[in-house]
Amino acid sequence: MKSDLPDPVRRQLYEDARAEPPVELLDRVAAQVRVTPQRRSRLVLSAVTAGVAVSTVAAGLVLVVVASWPNGPPASTAPGAASAVASATPVESDGLPATYMGQPVYRGDAIGEHIDADTSSSSFFIGGWLRGILVDCDAPPSPRPSSPLAPWCPSGWFLADHRPVRPDTLTPLHLIVGEHVTLSGWGMADPVILRVHAHDAQAATCAEVIRAECERAVVVEAIVWSGAPQ
Amino acid sequence: MIRARQGDANAFDELAMRHLTDLYRMATAMVGKADAGDLTQEALLAAWRDLPRLRDPARFSPWLRRILMNRCRNALRSRARHVTAELSPEMGDGRSEIADAERRIGVEDGLATLTDLQRGVVVLHYLVGLSLADVADTLGIPEGTAKSRLHQALTALRAYFGEDAP
């Protein structure tokens, strides 16, 4: 262990470096692996680009809505569209389908894990509940580079990974809607599936201190499904 | 690795066994023993689920470490910033054990002054022994950011523990 750490911390890390995992831990992992399917398929869709609006996230992810609908969402993806619903598997206990168009629908922590595993800008599906929240931010404590992918103040539309009860239960994604995108028509009490991508090409233009945040930004290409009653 | 990617659970057991202890020690340094086992288990299960999507199997180790570190950082963010003594059954009631628990709490309070990213850099650099380039790769940040976060962390820890810079 190097000596430039304060002595108490160095001693603590020295102990941690010798910690032994519980003997049953490997068995627990092995048991879960045998009941957990692997995710195999990859969806490759071209990203839709147009005017971009932005968002931030409490937990480090950024969701950006691409304003791809100059006159509002196309009928095939509007809430309650029968064709979209027919492409989804039956909903799970959390109210969202496990797959959409044969592809997995990521939610919660799985979204970030997928972004870490796949560093391409290929499209994938995420699910959750939309909610509009206005956040009043103080000025940043120090000058901070800004980017559409990494705005300073999170405000606007969020994607919660469960049915929101109060604003402070929101996790983990926040989005700001582009001027041509109208999310207010989507029932906030009902789950939605979004087609998104990460590792957007714009991340390369971000300042170094926020580039990792930009890389993890989740760019929304379309709302493809809603669990609103038919 | 090839067999595990193809869905062979026995092959993944071997991978998990090879990495389990190192992951557990990283998690212990990041979040403490109470949560280290659960987070290690979650990270390995997430790795199993997404293993077919890992583009470069040669990068399995840094990828696995990144999954664990992300989970640990999320846990730190959601955790209340207070620490209580963890009394385990094997811990006696002698003064040395109490003193040890108090020392650990003191250290934890010092580490709690760091951001989750600073703490991650300290753990990966000093406990795992990664170079700053590998730390940056694991955490998905530029190397310069890893270097600056390490400097900030050391400055904060020295200030907390009343030690002068070397």
Short mmCIF file of C-alpha atoms in Angstrom, two decimals:
data_model
loop_
_atom_site.label_atom_id
_atom_site.label_comp_id
_atom_site.label_asym_id
_atom_site.label_seq_id
_atom_site.Cartn_x
_atom_site.Cartn_y
_atom_site.Cartn_z
CA MET A 1 0.00 0.00 0.00
CA LYS A 2 1.43 3.39 -0.96
CA SER A 3 2.31 5.79 1.81
CA ASP A 4 0.83 9.06 0.53
CA LEU A 5 -2.54 8.24 2.10
CA PRO A 6 -3.27 9.41 5.65
CA ASP A 7 -2.28 6.62 8.01
CA PRO A 8 -5.81 5.72 9.25
CA VAL A 9 -7.09 5.37 5.68
CA ARG A 10 -4.05 3.37 4.63
CA ARG A 11 -4.59 0.96 7.53
CA GLN A 12 -8.27 0.67 6.69
CA LEU A 13 -7.62 -0.14 3.04
CA TYR A 14 -4.95 -2.61 4.14
CA GLU A 15 -7.64 -4.44 6.13
CA ASP A 16 -10.20 -4.22 3.33
CA ALA A 17 -7.66 -5.68 0.93
CA ARG A 18 -7.67 -8.81 3.07
CA ALA A 19 -11.43 -9.14 3.60
CA GLU A 20 -12.77 -12.56 2.73
CA PRO A 21 -16.21 -12.92 1.12
CA PRO A 22 -18.86 -14.94 2.97
CA VAL A 23 -18.54 -18.61 2.13
CA GLU A 24 -22.10 -18.80 0.79
CA LEU A 25 -21.71 -15.85 -1.59
CA LEU A 26 -20.52 -17.89 -4.55
CA ASP A 27 -23.38 -20.34 -4.05
CA ARG A 28 -25.86 -17.47 -4.02
CA VAL A 29 -24.47 -16.15 -7.30
CA ALA A 30 -24.49 -19.62 -8.87
CA ALA A 31 -28.11 -20.20 -7.86
CA GLN A 32 -29.26 -16.88 -9.31
CA VAL A 33 -27.34 -17.36 -12.53
CA ARG A 34 -29.27 -20.56 -13.16
CA VAL A 35 -32.63 -18.81 -13.03
CA THR A 36 -31.59 -15.64 -14.87
CA PRO A 37 -31.62 -15.57 -18.69
CA GLN A 38 -28.87 -13.79 -20.59
CA ARG A 39 -29.61 -10.84 -22.83
CA ARG A 40 -28.51 -11.80 -26.29
CA SER A 41 -30.07 -9.65 -28.98
CA ARG A 42 -28.92 -6.23 -30.04
CA LEU A 43 -31.16 -3.68 -31.70
CA VAL A 44 -29.49 -1.54 -34.36
CA LEU A 45 -31.56 1.39 -35.51
CA SER A 46 -30.45 4.64 -36.99
CA ALA A 47 -30.76 7.54 -34.63
CA VAL A 48 -33.35 10.13 -35.51
CA THR A 49 -31.89 13.60 -35.49
CA ALA A 50 -33.52 16.96 -35.53
CA GLY A 51 -33.77 19.75 -32.99
CA VAL A 52 -32.44 18.62 -29.67
CA ALA A 53 -33.54 19.45 -26.21
CA VAL A 54 -31.90 18.36 -23.13
CA SER A 55 -31.99 17.04 -19.67
CA THR A 56 -30.04 15.86 -16.66
CA VAL A 57 -30.34 13.25 -14.11
CA ALA A 58 -30.05 12.88 -10.44
CA ALA A 59 -28.17 9.59 -10.68
CA GLY A 60 -25.69 10.48 -13.36
CA LEU A 61 -27.60 9.63 -16.50
CA VAL A 62 -28.91 12.21 -18.91
CA LEU A 63 -31.93 11.77 -21.08
CA VAL A 64 -32.26 13.93 -24.17
CA VAL A 65 -35.40 14.15 -26.20
CA VAL A 66 -34.89 14.47 -29.92
CA ALA A 67 -37.52 16.64 -31.47
CA SER A 68 -38.29 14.40 -34.40
CA TRP A 69 -42.00 15.13 -34.70
CA PRO A 70 -42.59 18.60 -36.17
CA ASN A 71 -46.34 18.14 -35.91
CA GLY A 72 -46.47 15.94 -32.84
CA PRO A 73 -45.89 12.20 -32.59
CA PRO A 74 -46.87 10.06 -35.54
CA ALA A 75 -50.11 8.18 -35.18
CA SER A 76 -48.37 4.83 -35.02
CA THR A 77 -46.61 5.86 -31.82
CA ALA A 78 -49.31 7.94 -30.25
CA PRO A 79 -50.71 6.80 -26.92
CA GLY A 80 -52.96 3.87 -27.32
CA ALA A 81 -51.73 2.95 -30.80
CA ALA A 82 -52.79 -0.64 -31.32
CA SER A 83 -49.82 -1.59 -33.47
CA ALA A 84 -47.32 -0.55 -30.83
CA VAL A 85 -49.12 -2.38 -28.06
CA ALA A 86 -49.30 -5.53 -30.15
CA SER A 87 -45.48 -5.56 -30.45
CA ALA A 88 -44.93 -5.70 -26.72
CA THR A 89 -45.02 -8.79 -24.55
CA PRO A 90 -47.49 -8.93 -21.65
CA VAL A 91 -46.61 -6.55 -18.85
CA GLU A 92 -44.54 -7.72 -15.89
CA SER A 93 -45.40 -7.09 -12.27
CA ASP A 94 -43.92 -3.59 -12.53
CA GLY A 95 -46.39 -2.68 -15.27
CA LEU A 96 -43.91 -2.74 -18.16
CA PRO A 97 -43.37 -5.39 -20.83
CA ALA A 98 -40.13 -7.34 -20.56
CA THR A 99 -39.56 -6.96 -24.31
CA TYR A 100 -40.69 -4.76 -27.16
CA MET A 101 -40.38 -5.85 -30.79
CA GLY A 102 -38.44 -8.82 -29.51
CA GLN A 103 -35.84 -6.62 -27.76
CA PRO A 104 -35.34 -6.22 -24.00
CA VAL A 105 -36.87 -3.21 -22.27
CA TYR A 106 -34.31 -1.94 -19.75
CA ARG A 107 -35.39 -0.22 -16.58
CA GLY A 108 -33.74 1.02 -13.37
CA ASP A 109 -30.09 0.11 -12.86
CA ALA A 110 -30.13 -2.10 -15.96
CA ILE A 111 -30.15 1.03 -18.14
CA GLY A 112 -26.78 2.19 -16.87
CA GLU A 113 -25.35 -1.31 -17.01
CA HIS A 114 -26.37 -1.66 -20.63
CA ILE A 115 -24.73 1.67 -21.45
CA ASP A 116 -21.50 0.50 -19.83
CA ALA A 117 -21.60 -2.84 -21.62
CA ASP A 118 -22.32 -1.51 -25.08
CA THR A 119 -20.25 1.54 -25.99
CA SER A 120 -21.84 1.93 -29.43
CA SER A 121 -24.64 4.34 -30.25
CA SER A 122 -27.01 1.50 -31.18
CA SER A 123 -30.62 2.05 -30.21
CA PHE A 124 -32.27 0.20 -27.35
CA PHE A 125 -35.50 0.35 -25.39
CA ILE A 126 -36.03 1.68 -21.87
CA GLY A 127 -39.22 1.78 -19.86
CA GLY A 128 -40.64 3.77 -16.99
CA TRP A 129 -43.08 6.48 -16.00
CA LEU A 130 -42.97 10.03 -17.34
CA ARG A 131 -43.34 12.92 -14.97
CA GLY A 132 -42.86 16.63 -15.44
CA ILE A 133 -41.04 18.41 -12.63
CA LEU A 134 -39.87 22.01 -12.38
CA VAL A 135 -36.58 22.30 -10.49
CA ASP A 136 -35.34 25.63 -9.21
CA CYS A 137 -31.52 25.53 -9.30
CA ASP A 138 -29.00 27.80 -7.64
CA ALA A 139 -26.07 28.95 -9.71
CA PRO A 140 -23.32 26.33 -9.98
CA PRO A 141 -20.62 26.67 -7.29
CA SER A 142 -17.97 27.25 -9.93
CA PRO A 143 -17.89 27.83 -13.68
CA ARG A 144 -18.83 24.57 -15.34
CA PRO A 145 -18.69 23.65 -19.01
CA SER A 146 -22.08 23.06 -20.48
CA SER A 147 -23.40 20.82 -23.22
CA PRO A 148 -26.85 19.83 -24.47
CA LEU A 149 -25.94 16.38 -23.18
CA ALA A 150 -24.93 17.57 -19.71
CA PRO A 151 -26.93 20.57 -18.58
CA TRP A 152 -26.30 22.01 -15.16
CA CYS A 153 -29.85 22.16 -13.84
CA PRO A 154 -32.14 19.15 -14.05
CA SER A 155 -35.63 20.30 -14.87
CA GLY A 156 -38.46 19.23 -17.11
CA TRP A 157 -39.42 15.63 -17.83
CA PHE A 158 -38.23 12.69 -15.77
CA LEU A 159 -38.45 8.99 -16.33
CA ALA A 160 -39.06 7.17 -13.07
CA ASP A 161 -38.39 3.44 -12.80
CA HIS A 162 -41.60 2.91 -10.88
CA ARG A 163 -44.97 4.63 -10.66
CA PRO A 164 -44.11 7.97 -9.04
CA VAL A 165 -45.75 8.74 -5.74
CA ARG A 166 -44.00 11.95 -4.79
CA PRO A 167 -41.46 14.08 -6.67
CA ASP A 168 -38.68 13.03 -4.30
CA THR A 169 -39.14 9.41 -5.31
CA LEU A 170 -38.04 10.13 -8.84
CA THR A 171 -35.17 8.06 -10.19
CA PRO A 172 -33.08 8.13 -12.20
CA LEU A 173 -33.58 9.86 -15.53
CA HIS A 174 -34.54 13.43 -16.32
CA LEU A 175 -35.38 14.82 -19.74
CA ILE A 176 -36.18 18.15 -21.31
CA VAL A 177 -38.54 18.10 -24.23
CA GLY A 178 -37.70 19.74 -27.54
CA GLU A 179 -39.92 22.47 -28.86
CA HIS A 180 -41.62 20.15 -31.36
CA VAL A 181 -42.17 17.27 -28.97
CA THR A 182 -45.26 17.17 -26.80
CA LEU A 183 -45.08 14.78 -23.91
CA SER A 184 -48.01 16.24 -22.06
CA GLY A 185 -50.34 14.05 -24.09
CA TRP A 186 -48.83 10.97 -22.51
CA GLY A 187 -50.50 9.76 -19.36
CA MET A 188 -48.03 10.31 -16.55
CA ALA A 189 -49.64 7.61 -14.45
CA ASP A 190 -49.01 5.01 -17.16
CA PRO A 191 -45.73 3.41 -18.19
CA VAL A 192 -44.06 4.17 -21.50
CA ILE A 193 -41.31 2.57 -23.56
CA LEU A 194 -38.76 4.89 -25.18
CA ARG A 195 -36.40 4.08 -28.02
CA VAL A 196 -33.06 5.65 -27.07
CA HIS A 197 -29.33 5.56 -27.62
CA ALA A 198 -26.27 6.55 -25.59
CA HIS A 199 -22.69 7.41 -26.56
CA ASP A 200 -24.05 10.10 -28.84
CA ALA A 201 -21.63 11.60 -31.37
CA GLN A 202 -22.08 14.99 -29.70
CA ALA A 203 -20.30 13.66 -26.61
CA ALA A 204 -17.00 14.06 -28.44
CA THR A 205 -17.52 17.83 -28.36
CA CYS A 206 -18.03 17.97 -24.60
CA ALA A 207 -15.37 19.45 -22.34
CA GLU A 208 -13.17 16.82 -20.72
CA VAL A 209 -14.60 17.27 -17.24
CA ILE A 210 -18.12 16.46 -18.38
CA ARG A 211 -17.36 14.05 -21.23
CA ALA A 212 -18.12 10.92 -19.22
CA GLU A 213 -21.48 12.43 -18.29
CA CYS A 214 -22.11 13.23 -21.97
CA GLU A 215 -21.20 9.69 -23.02
CA ARG A 216 -23.76 8.31 -20.59
CA ALA A 217 -26.48 10.68 -21.74
CA VAL A 218 -29.51 8.77 -22.98
CA VAL A 219 -30.89 10.31 -26.16
CA VAL A 220 -34.57 9.69 -26.79
CA GLU A 221 -35.46 8.88 -30.38
CA ALA A 222 -39.13 8.06 -29.95
CA ILE A 223 -41.86 7.06 -27.56
CA VAL A 224 -42.93 3.71 -28.95
CA TRP A 225 -45.38 2.29 -26.45
CA SER A 226 -47.68 3.39 -23.68
CA GLY A 227 -49.54 1.32 -21.13
CA ALA A 228 -52.46 3.73 -21.20
CA PRO A 229 -55.85 1.99 -21.24
CA GLN A 230 -57.13 1.35 -24.76
CA MET B 1 -15.25 -17.09 -21.30
CA ILE B 2 -16.56 -18.35 -24.63
CA ARG B 3 -18.70 -20.99 -22.96
CA ALA B 4 -20.02 -18.49 -20.42
CA ARG B 5 -20.97 -16.10 -23.21
CA GLN B 6 -22.89 -18.94 -24.81
CA GLY B 7 -24.93 -19.45 -21.65
CA ASP B 8 -22.91 -22.11 -19.83
CA ALA B 9 -23.61 -21.41 -16.15
CA ASN B 10 -20.86 -23.78 -14.98
CA ALA B 11 -18.33 -21.84 -17.02
CA PHE B 12 -19.57 -18.60 -15.48
CA ASP B 13 -19.14 -20.15 -12.02
CA GLU B 14 -15.43 -20.42 -12.77
CA LEU B 15 -15.27 -16.78 -13.86
CA ALA B 16 -17.19 -15.70 -10.76
CA MET B 17 -14.93 -17.73 -8.48
CA ARG B 18 -11.84 -16.16 -10.05
CA HIS B 19 -13.09 -12.60 -9.48
CA LEU B 20 -15.26 -12.95 -6.38
CA THR B 21 -12.69 -12.11 -3.73
CA ASP B 22 -11.28 -9.08 -5.54
CA LEU B 23 -14.77 -7.73 -6.18
CA TYR B 24 -15.79 -8.28 -2.59
CA ARG B 25 -12.73 -6.42 -1.32
CA MET B 26 -13.42 -3.50 -3.63
CA ALA B 27 -17.03 -3.38 -2.47
CA THR B 28 -15.93 -3.56 1.17
CA ALA B 29 -13.64 -0.58 0.70
CA MET B 30 -16.36 1.34 -1.12
CA VAL B 31 -19.46 0.67 1.00
CA GLY B 32 -18.39 -1.44 4.00
CA LYS B 33 -18.88 -5.10 4.82
CA ALA B 34 -22.59 -4.84 5.53
CA ASP B 35 -23.47 -4.22 1.87
CA ALA B 36 -20.40 -5.61 0.12
CA GLY B 37 -21.80 -9.12 -0.33
CA ASP B 38 -25.09 -8.00 -1.83
CA LEU B 39 -23.44 -5.56 -4.23
CA THR B 40 -20.89 -8.16 -5.32
CA GLN B 41 -23.70 -10.60 -5.98
CA GLU B 42 -25.68 -8.01 -7.95
CA ALA B 43 -22.64 -7.10 -10.04
CA LEU B 44 -21.88 -10.70 -10.94
CA LEU B 45 -25.49 -11.36 -11.85
CA ALA B 46 -25.57 -8.25 -14.05
CA ALA B 47 -22.37 -9.44 -15.72
CA TRP B 48 -23.95 -12.83 -16.43
CA ARG B 49 -27.02 -11.19 -17.96
CA ASP B 50 -25.06 -8.88 -20.25
CA LEU B 51 -22.05 -11.07 -20.99
CA PRO B 52 -23.22 -11.90 -24.54
CA ARG B 53 -23.27 -8.16 -25.24
CA LEU B 54 -19.70 -7.54 -24.12
CA ARG B 55 -17.97 -6.68 -27.36
CA ASP B 56 -14.41 -7.45 -26.34
CA PRO B 57 -14.10 -10.48 -24.03
CA ALA B 58 -10.52 -9.46 -23.26
CA ARG B 59 -11.98 -6.52 -21.38
CA PHE B 60 -14.05 -8.67 -19.07
CA SER B 61 -12.15 -7.72 -15.90
CA PRO B 62 -12.36 -3.91 -16.27
CA TRP B 63 -15.96 -4.26 -17.43
CA LEU B 64 -16.85 -6.30 -14.37
CA ARG B 65 -15.09 -3.84 -12.09
CA ARG B 66 -17.01 -0.99 -13.70
CA ILE B 67 -20.34 -2.72 -13.09
CA LEU B 68 -19.45 -3.15 -9.43
CA MET B 69 -18.15 0.39 -9.04
CA ASN B 70 -21.31 1.84 -10.59
CA ARG B 71 -23.41 -0.14 -8.14
CA CYS B 72 -21.26 0.94 -5.22
CA ARG B 73 -21.41 4.58 -6.31
CA ASN B 74 -25.20 4.40 -6.60
CA ALA B 75 -25.34 2.87 -3.13
CA LEU B 76 -23.17 5.66 -1.72
CA ARG B 77 -25.35 8.32 -3.31
CA SER B 78 -28.52 6.91 -1.83
CA ARG B 79 -27.04 6.20 1.57
CA ALA B 80 -27.56 8.56 4.47
CA ARG B 81 -24.32 10.20 5.41
CA HIS B 82 -24.03 8.69 8.83
CA VAL B 83 -22.23 5.59 9.98
CA THR B 84 -23.02 3.26 12.82
CA ALA B 85 -20.79 0.64 14.30
CA GLU B 86 -21.16 -2.76 12.74
CA LEU B 87 -21.03 -5.25 15.55
CA SER B 88 -20.58 -8.74 14.19
CA PRO B 89 -21.16 -11.94 16.17
CA GLU B 90 -17.48 -12.80 16.14
CA MET B 91 -16.59 -9.42 17.59
CA GLY B 92 -15.92 -9.64 21.31
CA ASP B 93 -16.60 -6.95 23.85
CA GLY B 94 -12.98 -6.26 24.70
CA ARG B 95 -11.51 -2.81 24.56
CA SER B 96 -9.42 -3.57 21.51
CA GLU B 97 -12.52 -4.49 19.52
CA ILE B 98 -14.31 -1.35 20.63
CA ALA B 99 -11.28 0.76 19.83
CA ASP B 100 -11.06 -0.92 16.44
CA ALA B 101 -14.74 -0.21 15.72
CA GLU B 102 -14.27 3.41 16.75
CA ARG B 103 -11.24 3.73 14.53
CA ARG B 104 -13.16 2.28 11.61
CA ILE B 105 -16.02 4.71 12.16
CA GLY B 106 -13.53 7.56 12.28
CA VAL B 107 -12.00 6.48 9.01
CA GLU B 108 -15.41 6.04 7.46
CA ASP B 109 -16.37 9.57 8.49
CA GLY B 110 -13.25 10.81 6.74
CA LEU B 111 -14.01 8.82 3.61
CA ALA B 112 -17.58 10.12 3.70
CA THR B 113 -16.23 13.60 3.00
CA LEU B 114 -15.26 12.38 -0.47
CA THR B 115 -17.58 12.26 -3.44
CA ASP B 116 -18.45 8.79 -4.68
CA LEU B 117 -16.16 9.35 -7.67
CA GLN B 118 -13.21 10.46 -5.51
CA ARG B 119 -13.71 7.44 -3.30
CA GLY B 120 -13.83 5.16 -6.31
CA VAL B 121 -10.54 6.56 -7.58
CA VAL B 122 -8.90 6.06 -4.17
CA VAL B 123 -10.12 2.47 -3.87
CA LEU B 124 -9.15 1.46 -7.40
CA HIS B 125 -5.74 3.13 -7.21
CA TYR B 126 -4.67 2.20 -3.70
CA LEU B 127 -6.57 -1.00 -2.92
CA VAL B 128 -6.76 -2.64 -6.33
CA GLY B 129 -3.45 -1.11 -7.42
CA LEU B 130 -4.62 0.11 -10.81
CA SER B 131 -2.71 2.78 -12.70
CA LEU B 132 -4.53 6.07 -13.16
CA ALA B 133 -5.10 5.15 -16.81
CA ASP B 134 -6.80 1.91 -15.76
CA VAL B 135 -8.73 3.71 -13.02
CA ALA B 136 -10.03 6.12 -15.64
CA ASP B 137 -10.93 3.25 -17.96
CA THR B 138 -12.79 1.43 -15.20
CA LEU B 139 -14.78 4.46 -14.15
CA GLY B 140 -15.41 5.70 -17.68
CA ILE B 141 -13.73 9.06 -17.13
CA PRO B 142 -10.74 10.81 -18.74
CA GLU B 143 -7.35 10.07 -17.17
CA GLY B 144 -6.91 13.74 -16.32
CA THR B 145 -10.16 13.64 -14.37
CA ALA B 146 -8.99 10.56 -12.46
CA LYS B 147 -5.74 12.34 -11.60
CA SER B 148 -7.51 15.49 -10.42
CA ARG B 149 -10.05 13.51 -8.37
CA LEU B 150 -7.22 11.61 -6.69
CA HIS B 151 -5.47 14.86 -5.85
CA GLN B 152 -8.70 16.33 -4.47
CA ALA B 153 -9.35 13.18 -2.44
CA LEU B 154 -5.87 13.15 -0.91
CA THR B 155 -6.13 16.85 -0.07
CA ALA B 156 -9.52 16.31 1.59
CA LEU B 157 -8.37 13.25 3.54
CA ARG B 158 -5.19 14.95 4.74
CA ALA B 159 -7.20 17.94 5.86
CA TYR B 160 -9.70 15.69 7.66
CA PHE B 161 -7.05 13.66 9.44
CA GLY B 162 -4.85 16.68 10.15
CA GLU B 163 -1.88 15.48 8.15
CA ASP B 164 0.36 17.68 6.08
CA ALA B 165 1.00 16.93 2.45
CA PRO B 166 4.21 14.94 1.93
#
